[in-house]
mmCIF file of C-alpha atoms and ligand atoms in Angstrom:
data_model
loop_
_atom_site.group_PDB
_atom_site.id
_atom_site.type_symbol
_atom_site.label_atom_id
_atom_site.label_comp_id
_atom_site.label_asym_id
_atom_site.label_seq_id
_atom_site.Cartn_x
_atom_site.Cartn_y
_atom_site.Cartn_z
ATOM 1 C CA MET A 11 119.991 86.453 86.887
ATOM 2 C CA SER A 12 117.463 83.937 85.626
ATOM 3 C CA TYR A 13 114.543 83.053 87.843
ATOM 4 C CA ASN A 14 112.452 79.949 87.967
ATOM 5 C CA ILE A 15 108.893 81.182 88.339
ATOM 6 C CA LYS A 16 106.610 78.270 89.186
ATOM 7 C CA ILE A 17 103.298 78.549 87.342
ATOM 8 C CA THR A 18 100.080 76.931 88.552
ATOM 9 C CA LYS A 19 97.283 77.639 86.084
ATOM 10 C CA ILE A 20 93.659 78.122 87.014
ATOM 11 C CA ALA A 21 91.440 75.123 86.166
ATOM 12 C CA GLN A 22 88.773 77.226 84.426
ATOM 13 C CA SER A 23 89.292 80.844 83.332
ATOM 14 C CA ARG A 24 86.605 83.382 84.311
ATOM 15 C CA ILE A 25 87.221 85.502 81.226
ATOM 16 C CA LYS A 26 83.924 84.484 79.575
ATOM 17 C CA GLU A 27 81.989 85.965 82.531
ATOM 18 C CA VAL A 28 83.423 89.426 81.871
ATOM 19 C CA ASN A 29 82.416 91.905 79.158
ATOM 20 C CA LEU A 30 85.654 93.608 78.145
ATOM 21 C CA GLU A 31 83.687 96.050 75.960
ATOM 22 C CA ASN A 32 81.958 97.489 79.028
ATOM 23 C CA ILE A 33 84.233 97.011 81.989
ATOM 24 C CA PRO A 34 82.982 97.676 85.517
ATOM 25 C CA MET A 35 85.843 99.913 86.707
ATOM 26 C CA SER A 36 88.325 98.258 89.058
ATOM 27 C CA LYS A 37 85.929 95.471 90.067
ATOM 28 C CA GLU A 38 87.129 92.537 88.005
ATOM 29 C CA PHE A 39 90.424 90.754 88.511
ATOM 30 C CA THR A 40 92.188 88.384 86.166
ATOM 31 C CA ASP A 41 92.612 84.651 86.735
ATOM 32 C CA HIS A 42 96.066 84.673 88.323
ATOM 33 C CA MET A 43 98.368 86.454 90.742
ATOM 34 C CA PHE A 44 102.134 86.636 91.069
ATOM 35 C CA VAL A 45 103.513 86.059 94.570
ATOM 36 C CA CYS A 46 107.009 86.158 96.062
ATOM 37 C CA ASP A 47 108.039 85.897 99.733
ATOM 38 C CA TYR A 48 110.753 87.781 101.600
ATOM 39 C CA ILE A 49 112.083 85.548 104.364
ATOM 40 C CA ASN A 50 115.471 85.495 106.124
ATOM 41 C CA GLY A 51 116.728 88.493 104.175
ATOM 42 C CA ALA A 52 116.022 87.148 100.672
ATOM 43 C CA TRP A 53 113.215 87.011 98.131
ATOM 44 C CA GLU A 54 112.223 83.426 97.423
ATOM 45 C CA ASN A 55 109.673 81.175 95.791
ATOM 46 C CA PRO A 56 108.441 83.439 92.949
ATOM 47 C CA ARG A 57 105.249 81.878 91.637
ATOM 48 C CA ILE A 58 102.106 82.496 89.639
ATOM 49 C CA GLU A 59 98.959 80.969 91.090
ATOM 50 C CA PRO A 60 95.212 81.143 90.589
ATOM 51 C CA LEU A 61 93.965 84.426 92.112
ATOM 52 C CA GLY A 62 92.807 83.786 95.642
ATOM 53 C CA HIS A 63 92.745 85.051 99.195
ATOM 54 C CA ILE A 64 96.066 85.279 100.984
ATOM 55 C CA PRO A 65 96.091 84.047 104.575
ATOM 56 C CA THR A 66 97.183 86.968 106.775
ATOM 57 C CA HIS A 67 98.012 86.942 110.482
ATOM 58 C CA PRO A 68 96.038 89.669 112.326
ATOM 59 C CA GLY A 69 99.340 90.941 113.686
ATOM 60 C CA ALA A 70 100.777 91.530 110.188
ATOM 61 C CA MET A 71 102.641 94.837 110.355
ATOM 62 C CA ALA A 72 101.093 96.251 107.169
ATOM 63 C CA LEU A 73 97.713 96.217 108.935
ATOM 64 C CA HIS A 74 98.984 98.216 111.907
ATOM 65 C CA TYR A 75 101.728 100.484 110.645
ATOM 66 C CA GLY A 76 100.897 100.795 106.976
ATOM 67 C CA GLN A 77 104.116 99.275 105.685
ATOM 68 C CA ALA A 78 102.623 98.825 102.238
ATOM 69 C CA ILE A 79 103.516 100.270 98.827
ATOM 70 C CA PHE A 80 102.244 99.778 95.315
ATOM 71 C CA GLU A 81 102.697 100.557 91.640
ATOM 72 C CA GLY A 82 100.259 101.135 88.796
ATOM 73 C CA MET A 83 101.025 100.044 85.243
ATOM 74 C CA LYS A 84 99.118 99.179 82.101
ATOM 75 C CA ALA A 85 99.437 96.344 79.617
ATOM 76 C CA THR A 86 98.081 96.719 76.095
ATOM 77 C CA LEU A 87 97.932 94.506 73.010
ATOM 78 C CA SER A 88 99.827 95.105 69.785
ATOM 79 C CA LYS A 89 98.037 94.757 66.423
ATOM 80 C CA ASP A 90 99.310 91.172 66.199
ATOM 81 C CA GLY A 91 98.091 90.309 69.708
ATOM 82 C CA THR A 92 101.393 90.549 71.590
ATOM 83 C CA PRO A 93 100.965 91.814 75.167
ATOM 84 C CA LEU A 94 102.971 94.998 75.737
ATOM 85 C CA LEU A 95 104.259 96.606 78.918
ATOM 86 C CA PHE A 96 104.963 100.333 79.191
ATOM 87 C CA ARG A 97 108.280 101.375 80.776
ATOM 88 C CA PRO A 98 108.325 98.538 83.352
ATOM 89 C CA LYS A 99 111.885 99.380 84.423
ATOM 90 C CA ASP A 100 110.703 102.793 85.615
ATOM 91 C CA ASN A 101 108.092 101.165 87.847
ATOM 92 C CA ALA A 102 110.659 98.642 89.108
ATOM 93 C CA LYS A 103 112.910 101.528 90.125
ATOM 94 C CA ARG A 104 110.066 103.511 91.658
ATOM 95 C CA ILE A 105 108.780 100.664 93.831
ATOM 96 C CA ASN A 106 112.275 100.307 95.231
ATOM 97 C CA HIS A 107 112.427 104.042 95.914
ATOM 98 C CA SER A 108 109.138 103.689 97.810
ATOM 99 C CA ALA A 109 110.443 100.563 99.577
ATOM 100 C CA ASP A 110 113.520 102.408 100.765
ATOM 101 C CA ARG A 111 111.425 105.273 102.201
ATOM 102 C CA LEU A 112 109.215 102.840 104.129
ATOM 103 C CA GLY A 113 112.076 100.712 105.438
ATOM 104 C CA MET A 114 111.246 97.771 103.189
ATOM 105 C CA PRO A 115 113.637 95.566 101.196
ATOM 106 C CA SER A 116 114.161 96.297 97.526
ATOM 107 C CA PHE A 117 112.753 93.845 95.012
ATOM 108 C CA PRO A 118 115.113 92.653 92.219
ATOM 109 C CA GLU A 119 114.366 94.749 89.119
ATOM 110 C CA ASP A 120 114.884 91.849 86.735
ATOM 111 C CA LEU A 121 112.488 89.625 88.715
ATOM 112 C CA PHE A 122 109.937 92.476 88.770
ATOM 113 C CA ILE A 123 110.067 92.645 84.972
ATOM 114 C CA GLU A 124 110.219 88.886 84.403
ATOM 115 C CA GLY A 125 107.303 88.324 86.800
ATOM 116 C CA LEU A 126 105.269 91.005 85.014
ATOM 117 C CA LYS A 127 106.027 89.524 81.613
ATOM 118 C CA GLN A 128 105.077 85.952 82.544
ATOM 119 C CA PHE A 129 102.004 87.048 84.503
ATOM 120 C CA THR A 130 100.765 89.353 81.713
ATOM 121 C CA ALA A 131 101.418 86.748 79.025
ATOM 122 C CA LEU A 132 99.428 84.175 81.018
ATOM 123 C CA ASP A 133 96.432 86.509 81.516
ATOM 124 C CA LYS A 134 96.644 88.234 78.118
ATOM 125 C CA GLU A 135 93.054 87.264 77.207
ATOM 126 C CA TRP A 136 92.039 89.848 79.803
ATOM 127 C CA ILE A 137 93.640 92.793 77.972
ATOM 128 C CA PRO A 138 90.839 94.946 76.525
ATOM 129 C CA THR A 139 91.371 96.331 73.038
ATOM 130 C CA GLN A 140 89.149 99.417 72.868
ATOM 131 C CA VAL A 141 91.079 102.676 72.491
ATOM 132 C CA GLY A 142 92.129 103.986 75.921
ATOM 133 C CA SER A 143 91.431 100.628 77.594
ATOM 134 C CA ALA A 144 94.147 98.430 79.040
ATOM 135 C CA LEU A 145 94.884 95.770 81.613
ATOM 136 C CA TYR A 146 95.754 97.684 84.797
ATOM 137 C CA LEU A 147 98.616 95.937 86.566
ATOM 138 C CA ARG A 148 99.042 96.399 90.282
ATOM 139 C CA PRO A 149 102.408 95.298 91.700
ATOM 140 C CA PHE A 150 102.522 95.787 95.473
ATOM 141 C CA MET A 151 104.515 94.883 98.552
ATOM 142 C CA TYR A 152 103.421 94.651 102.159
ATOM 143 C CA ALA A 153 104.789 93.682 105.558
ATOM 144 C CA ASP A 154 103.349 90.354 106.700
ATOM 145 C CA GLU A 155 105.328 89.684 109.853
ATOM 146 C CA PRO A 156 103.103 89.425 112.950
ATOM 147 C CA PHE A 157 104.851 91.891 115.289
ATOM 148 C CA ILE A 158 103.583 94.652 117.539
ATOM 149 C CA GLY A 159 106.829 96.548 118.219
ATOM 150 C CA MET A 160 108.194 99.509 116.287
ATOM 151 C CA ARG A 161 110.685 98.386 113.684
ATOM 152 C CA PRO A 162 110.419 97.376 110.051
ATOM 153 C CA SER A 163 108.948 93.944 109.409
ATOM 154 C CA LEU A 164 111.335 91.077 108.800
ATOM 155 C CA THR A 165 109.062 89.391 106.236
ATOM 156 C CA TYR A 166 107.148 90.714 103.214
ATOM 157 C CA LYS A 167 105.072 89.641 100.268
ATOM 158 C CA PHE A 168 105.527 91.088 96.795
ATOM 159 C CA MET A 169 102.554 90.441 94.535
ATOM 160 C CA ILE A 170 101.069 91.422 91.185
ATOM 161 C CA ILE A 171 97.352 91.388 90.447
ATOM 162 C CA ALA A 172 95.549 92.856 87.444
ATOM 163 C CA SER A 173 92.200 94.352 86.528
ATOM 164 C CA PRO A 174 90.876 95.230 83.063
ATOM 165 C CA ALA A 175 90.195 98.953 82.804
ATOM 166 C CA GLY A 176 88.273 101.152 80.397
ATOM 167 C CA PRO A 177 89.069 104.832 79.852
ATOM 168 C CA TYR A 178 89.101 106.531 83.289
ATOM 169 C CA PHE A 179 87.517 109.944 82.735
ATOM 170 C CA SER A 180 85.484 110.415 79.599
ATOM 171 C CA LYS A 181 84.677 114.069 80.327
ATOM 172 C CA ARG A 182 86.767 117.027 81.430
ATOM 173 C CA ILE A 183 87.222 117.097 85.192
ATOM 174 C CA LYS A 184 86.725 119.631 87.952
ATOM 175 C CA LEU A 185 89.396 119.973 90.635
ATOM 176 C CA TYR A 186 88.800 121.173 94.170
ATOM 177 C CA ALA A 187 91.670 123.428 95.293
ATOM 178 C CA GLU A 188 92.137 122.027 98.795
ATOM 179 C CA LYS A 189 92.527 124.632 101.506
ATOM 180 C CA LYS A 190 92.391 122.584 104.700
ATOM 181 C CA TYR A 191 93.951 119.153 104.197
ATOM 182 C CA VAL A 192 97.424 118.420 102.785
ATOM 183 C CA ARG A 193 98.777 115.443 100.893
ATOM 184 C CA ALA A 194 102.495 115.748 101.498
ATOM 185 C CA VAL A 195 105.304 117.778 103.015
ATOM 186 C CA ASN A 196 108.942 117.739 102.022
ATOM 187 C CA GLY A 197 110.657 114.939 103.896
ATOM 188 C CA GLY A 198 107.390 113.020 104.271
ATOM 189 C CA THR A 199 106.194 110.102 102.140
ATOM 190 C CA GLY A 200 104.639 112.084 99.270
ATOM 191 C CA GLU A 201 107.331 111.001 96.847
ATOM 192 C CA ALA A 202 106.714 107.334 97.680
ATOM 193 C CA LYS A 203 103.753 105.366 96.376
ATOM 194 C CA ALA A 204 102.797 104.488 99.939
ATOM 195 C CA ALA A 205 99.358 102.989 100.543
ATOM 196 C CA GLY A 206 98.751 105.412 103.427
ATOM 197 C CA ASN A 207 99.111 108.458 101.159
ATOM 198 C CA TYR A 208 95.983 107.335 99.357
ATOM 199 C CA ALA A 209 94.048 106.460 102.537
ATOM 200 C CA ALA A 210 94.703 109.976 103.827
ATOM 201 C CA ALA A 211 93.234 111.391 100.623
ATOM 202 C CA PHE A 212 89.934 109.504 100.762
ATOM 203 C CA ARG A 213 88.019 111.807 103.120
ATOM 204 C CA PRO A 214 89.115 115.082 101.458
ATOM 205 C CA SER A 215 88.178 113.531 98.073
ATOM 206 C CA GLU A 216 84.728 112.642 99.397
ATOM 207 C CA TYR A 217 84.228 116.211 100.619
ATOM 208 C CA ALA A 218 85.330 117.533 97.206
ATOM 209 C CA LYS A 219 82.928 115.182 95.414
ATOM 210 C CA ALA A 220 80.076 116.298 97.650
ATOM 211 C CA GLU A 221 80.748 119.841 96.374
ATOM 212 C CA GLY A 222 80.538 118.678 92.748
ATOM 213 C CA TYR A 223 84.261 118.238 92.033
ATOM 214 C CA ASP A 224 85.926 115.104 90.616
ATOM 215 C CA GLN A 225 89.257 115.167 92.413
ATOM 216 C CA VAL A 226 91.332 117.192 94.854
ATOM 217 C CA LEU A 227 94.073 119.552 93.708
ATOM 218 C CA TRP A 228 96.713 119.364 96.441
ATOM 219 C CA LEU A 229 98.528 122.538 97.399
ATOM 220 C CA ASP A 230 101.610 123.158 99.502
ATOM 221 C CA PRO A 231 101.141 122.644 103.264
ATOM 222 C CA GLN A 232 102.364 126.114 104.375
ATOM 223 C CA ASP A 233 100.477 128.650 102.271
ATOM 224 C CA PHE A 234 98.099 126.521 100.153
ATOM 225 C CA GLU A 235 99.417 128.417 97.159
ATOM 226 C CA TYR A 236 101.902 126.219 95.293
ATOM 227 C CA ILE A 237 100.393 123.446 93.181
ATOM 228 C CA GLN A 238 101.561 119.906 94.000
ATOM 229 C CA GLU A 239 99.475 117.269 92.220
ATOM 230 C CA VAL A 240 95.927 116.017 91.733
ATOM 231 C CA GLY A 241 94.292 112.990 93.465
ATOM 232 C CA THR A 242 95.736 110.360 91.144
ATOM 233 C CA MET A 243 97.673 112.512 88.706
ATOM 234 C CA ASN A 244 100.449 114.958 88.036
ATOM 235 C CA ILE A 245 99.341 118.209 86.424
ATOM 236 C CA PHE A 246 100.404 120.262 83.373
ATOM 237 C CA PHE A 247 99.427 123.750 82.180
ATOM 238 C CA LYS A 248 100.073 125.360 78.801
ATOM 239 C CA ILE A 249 100.568 129.079 79.268
ATOM 240 C CA ASP A 250 101.610 131.369 76.448
ATOM 241 C CA GLY A 251 102.841 128.491 74.300
ATOM 242 C CA LYS A 252 104.943 126.780 77.009
ATOM 243 C CA PHE A 253 104.108 123.813 79.186
ATOM 244 C CA ILE A 254 104.764 123.993 82.896
ATOM 245 C CA THR A 255 104.442 121.281 85.524
ATOM 246 C CA PRO A 256 105.417 121.320 89.209
ATOM 247 C CA ASP A 257 109.005 120.191 89.710
ATOM 248 C CA LEU A 258 109.705 117.065 91.731
ATOM 249 C CA SER A 259 110.341 118.941 94.943
ATOM 250 C CA GLY A 260 110.392 115.961 97.271
ATOM 251 C CA SER A 261 106.670 115.821 97.953
ATOM 252 C CA ILE A 262 105.342 114.966 94.481
ATOM 253 C CA LEU A 263 105.043 111.507 92.962
ATOM 254 C CA ALA A 264 107.423 111.033 90.039
ATOM 255 C CA GLY A 265 104.776 109.852 87.579
ATOM 256 C CA VAL A 266 105.854 107.597 84.727
ATOM 257 C CA THR A 267 103.152 109.172 82.534
ATOM 258 C CA ARG A 268 104.380 112.613 83.659
ATOM 259 C CA LEU A 269 107.894 111.793 82.488
ATOM 260 C CA SER A 270 106.618 110.298 79.217
ATOM 261 C CA VAL A 271 104.527 113.408 78.494
ATOM 262 C CA ILE A 272 107.514 115.684 79.180
ATOM 263 C CA GLU A 273 109.692 113.612 76.823
ATOM 264 C CA LEU A 274 106.999 113.464 74.151
ATOM 265 C CA LEU A 275 106.263 117.201 74.272
ATOM 266 C CA ARG A 276 109.968 118.069 74.065
ATOM 267 C CA ASP A 277 110.340 115.663 71.164
ATOM 268 C CA LYS A 278 107.497 117.490 69.386
ATOM 269 C CA GLY A 279 109.369 120.766 69.861
ATOM 270 C CA PHE A 280 107.473 122.209 72.827
ATOM 271 C CA GLU A 281 109.203 123.861 75.728
ATOM 272 C CA VAL A 282 108.421 122.112 79.039
ATOM 273 C CA ILE A 283 109.435 123.786 82.276
ATOM 274 C CA GLU A 284 109.493 121.945 85.611
ATOM 275 C CA ARG A 285 109.263 124.515 88.385
ATOM 276 C CA PRO A 286 107.141 125.611 91.356
ATOM 277 C CA ILE A 287 103.770 126.968 90.149
ATOM 278 C CA LYS A 288 101.520 129.230 92.182
ATOM 279 C CA LEU A 289 97.772 128.963 91.894
ATOM 280 C CA SER A 290 97.706 132.765 91.530
ATOM 281 C CA GLU A 291 99.820 132.410 88.371
ATOM 282 C CA ILE A 292 97.135 130.199 86.805
ATOM 283 C CA ARG A 293 94.440 132.686 87.789
ATOM 284 C CA GLU A 294 96.423 135.540 86.207
ATOM 285 C CA ALA A 295 97.014 133.538 83.026
ATOM 286 C CA SER A 296 93.294 132.818 82.882
ATOM 287 C CA GLU A 297 92.480 136.506 83.326
ATOM 288 C CA ASN A 298 95.002 137.779 80.757
ATOM 289 C CA GLY A 299 94.083 135.153 78.167
ATOM 290 C CA THR A 300 97.400 133.233 78.087
ATOM 291 C CA LEU A 301 96.040 130.046 79.703
ATOM 292 C CA GLU A 302 95.773 127.620 76.784
ATOM 293 C CA GLU A 303 95.477 124.047 78.088
ATOM 294 C CA ALA A 304 95.424 122.070 81.336
ATOM 295 C CA PHE A 305 95.506 118.344 81.957
ATOM 296 C CA GLY A 306 96.395 115.673 84.456
ATOM 297 C CA THR A 307 98.589 112.655 83.756
ATOM 298 C CA GLY A 308 98.625 109.292 85.485
ATOM 299 C CA THR A 309 98.774 105.603 84.741
ATOM 300 C CA ALA A 310 95.146 104.941 85.628
ATOM 301 C CA VAL A 311 93.765 108.126 84.055
ATOM 302 C CA GLY A 312 96.114 108.472 81.087
ATOM 303 C CA ILE A 313 95.511 112.106 80.108
ATOM 304 C CA ALA A 314 92.571 113.823 81.826
ATOM 305 C CA LEU A 315 91.501 117.227 80.536
ATOM 306 C CA ILE A 316 90.636 119.831 83.156
ATOM 307 C CA GLU A 317 87.489 121.924 83.010
ATOM 308 C CA GLU A 318 87.755 123.902 86.209
ATOM 309 C CA ILE A 319 89.785 124.479 89.368
ATOM 310 C CA GLY A 320 88.044 126.092 92.279
ATOM 311 C CA ASN A 321 86.702 126.068 95.819
ATOM 312 C CA SER A 322 84.258 128.243 97.774
ATOM 313 C CA ASP A 323 86.540 131.294 97.242
ATOM 314 C CA PHE A 324 87.196 131.265 93.496
ATOM 315 C CA PHE A 325 87.091 129.317 90.269
ATOM 316 C CA ILE A 326 89.170 129.165 87.100
ATOM 317 C CA LYS A 327 87.559 127.906 83.903
ATOM 318 C CA PHE A 328 89.835 126.231 81.364
ATOM 319 C CA PRO A 329 89.556 126.291 77.567
ATOM 320 C CA ALA A 330 87.400 123.501 76.148
ATOM 321 C CA GLU A 331 89.808 122.797 73.293
ATOM 322 C CA ASN A 332 93.067 121.082 74.244
ATOM 323 C CA PRO A 333 94.706 120.222 70.914
ATOM 324 C CA VAL A 334 98.171 119.427 72.234
ATOM 325 C CA ALA A 335 96.928 117.357 75.173
ATOM 326 C CA THR A 336 94.683 115.452 72.769
ATOM 327 C CA MET A 337 97.617 114.851 70.425
ATOM 328 C CA VAL A 338 99.730 113.605 73.376
ATOM 329 C CA ASN A 339 96.945 111.251 74.474
ATOM 330 C CA ASP A 340 96.499 109.867 70.959
ATOM 331 C CA THR A 341 100.262 109.453 70.503
ATOM 332 C CA LEU A 342 100.658 107.610 73.798
ATOM 333 C CA ASN A 343 97.751 105.303 72.940
ATOM 334 C CA ALA A 344 99.231 104.655 69.480
ATOM 335 C CA ILE A 345 102.690 103.884 70.888
ATOM 336 C CA LYS A 346 101.134 101.589 73.500
ATOM 337 C CA THR A 347 99.455 99.519 70.791
ATOM 338 C CA GLN A 348 102.388 99.684 68.337
ATOM 339 C CA ASN A 349 100.290 101.695 65.891
ATOM 340 C CA GLU A 350 103.018 104.306 66.051
ATOM 341 C CA GLU A 351 106.751 103.730 66.165
ATOM 342 C CA ASP A 352 108.145 103.606 69.700
ATOM 343 C CA LYS A 353 111.250 105.671 69.077
ATOM 344 C CA PHE A 354 111.697 106.199 72.814
ATOM 345 C CA GLY A 355 112.147 102.498 73.582
ATOM 346 C CA TRP A 356 109.303 102.523 76.112
ATOM 347 C CA ILE A 357 107.541 99.324 75.087
ATOM 348 C CA VAL A 358 108.568 95.891 76.369
ATOM 349 C CA GLU A 359 106.915 92.809 74.892
ATOM 350 C CA ALA A 360 105.519 90.393 77.469
ATOM 351 C CA LYS A 361 106.370 87.037 75.974
HETATM 352 C C1 LIG B 2 97.750 104.994 89.063
HETATM 353 O O1 LIG B 2 97.527 105.907 88.278
HETATM 354 O O2 LIG B 2 98.292 103.946 88.721
HETATM 355 C C2 LIG B 2 97.412 105.109 90.468
HETATM 356 O O3 LIG B 2 98.108 104.596 91.266
HETATM 357 C C3 LIG B 2 96.154 105.734 90.827
HETATM 358 C C4 LIG B 2 95.278 104.740 91.519
HETATM 359 C C5 LIG B 2 95.276 105.024 92.978
HETATM 360 C C6 LIG B 2 93.923 104.662 90.919
#
C-alpha cells in the first residue's frame, strides 16, 4: 500500500546548535517528528511535523495504565552520505508483538518503514559520523484516549522521534547480579518492549549504581539463578570456544542486535547455543579457566564488554581481551556504514 505522508518542514533547523562530535547523550532531539493517529479502528493522517509538544488529556490511558510501547533503532550514513536503516522490518514486527501483548492495535509494517525512511531522510543532517555513533530512532505508541475504566484505549498515537547518540559505553561494564527485584516472569510483559518494564527497572538500577555497578543483571524470579538479560541488553558468554546466550524463554526481549550477533557469529563459523544459563555455570567456567569472553548486545549500547558480575555475595572477573566480541562490533559498525558488504540484507536505504 502506498501512503501519503504529509510533510511540514521546520522553518529553521537547530542542527548548527549541536556538536555532533561530542554529543550530550540522549538530550538532543532532531528537528522533526513523525505522527500518526489511531481513531475509529484505523490509522490515519500520517505526517511529519516540526518536533514539538503533543497536547495530552490528563485522562489519557497511557498515563494511568501504562499502555505504552517503544522501539529502539539506529540510522547511520553510508560513505556517500546515504542514510541507512538497520533491519527496520524486525522492529516493525517487534512493535506489533508488543502491541498485541498490551492490547494495542498493530501498526502497518509498510507504513512503519516508509515513515522511518522519510523521517530519517529529512533529518539526515543529524546523523553523526564518528565510529560507533548513530542517530538513535525511537518509534513508540501510546494510548491517548481519556478514559478511567479498565479496557484498552480506543485511540492511540504512533510517533517517531530521534536523538543523535555517541558510543554508549566506552569502558567495560560491571553488572550487579540482582537478588531481590525481578524484571520479568514467563507470561508477563518481559518479552514486550513495554514502557513499564523500564520504569520498574529504574530503582534497582539506581541501587546497583550506588554500589559501583553500571547495570543490573536480571535473574529468574524463582531461584535468582538463571540469567535473563541486562538492563538494556541481551547477554552472551564464550565458554570453551562456544558462545551461549539465554534462549528466548518468554521473559526475555528478542533483541535485534542479539539476533544479528548470533547470525554473524554462526556465519564466521562459531557455534552459538541458545539455552538456559545458570549463574553458577559462569562461576565454574571462570574458576576452571574456560570463560573466554562476555558481552552485552543492544541497539543503544551496540556491543558492551563486561568486566565483572557480582553482588555482596560474590564476584566474577572477566578476561580483559575480547577478540571475537571486538571483531563482531567492528563488523556490525562496518556493515552499518557500508564499509563492509551487507551479505545478510540487513541494511535499508532511507531515501
Ligand atoms: C535500546 O537499546 O534501544 C533500548 O531500548 C534501550 C534504551 C532503554 C536505552
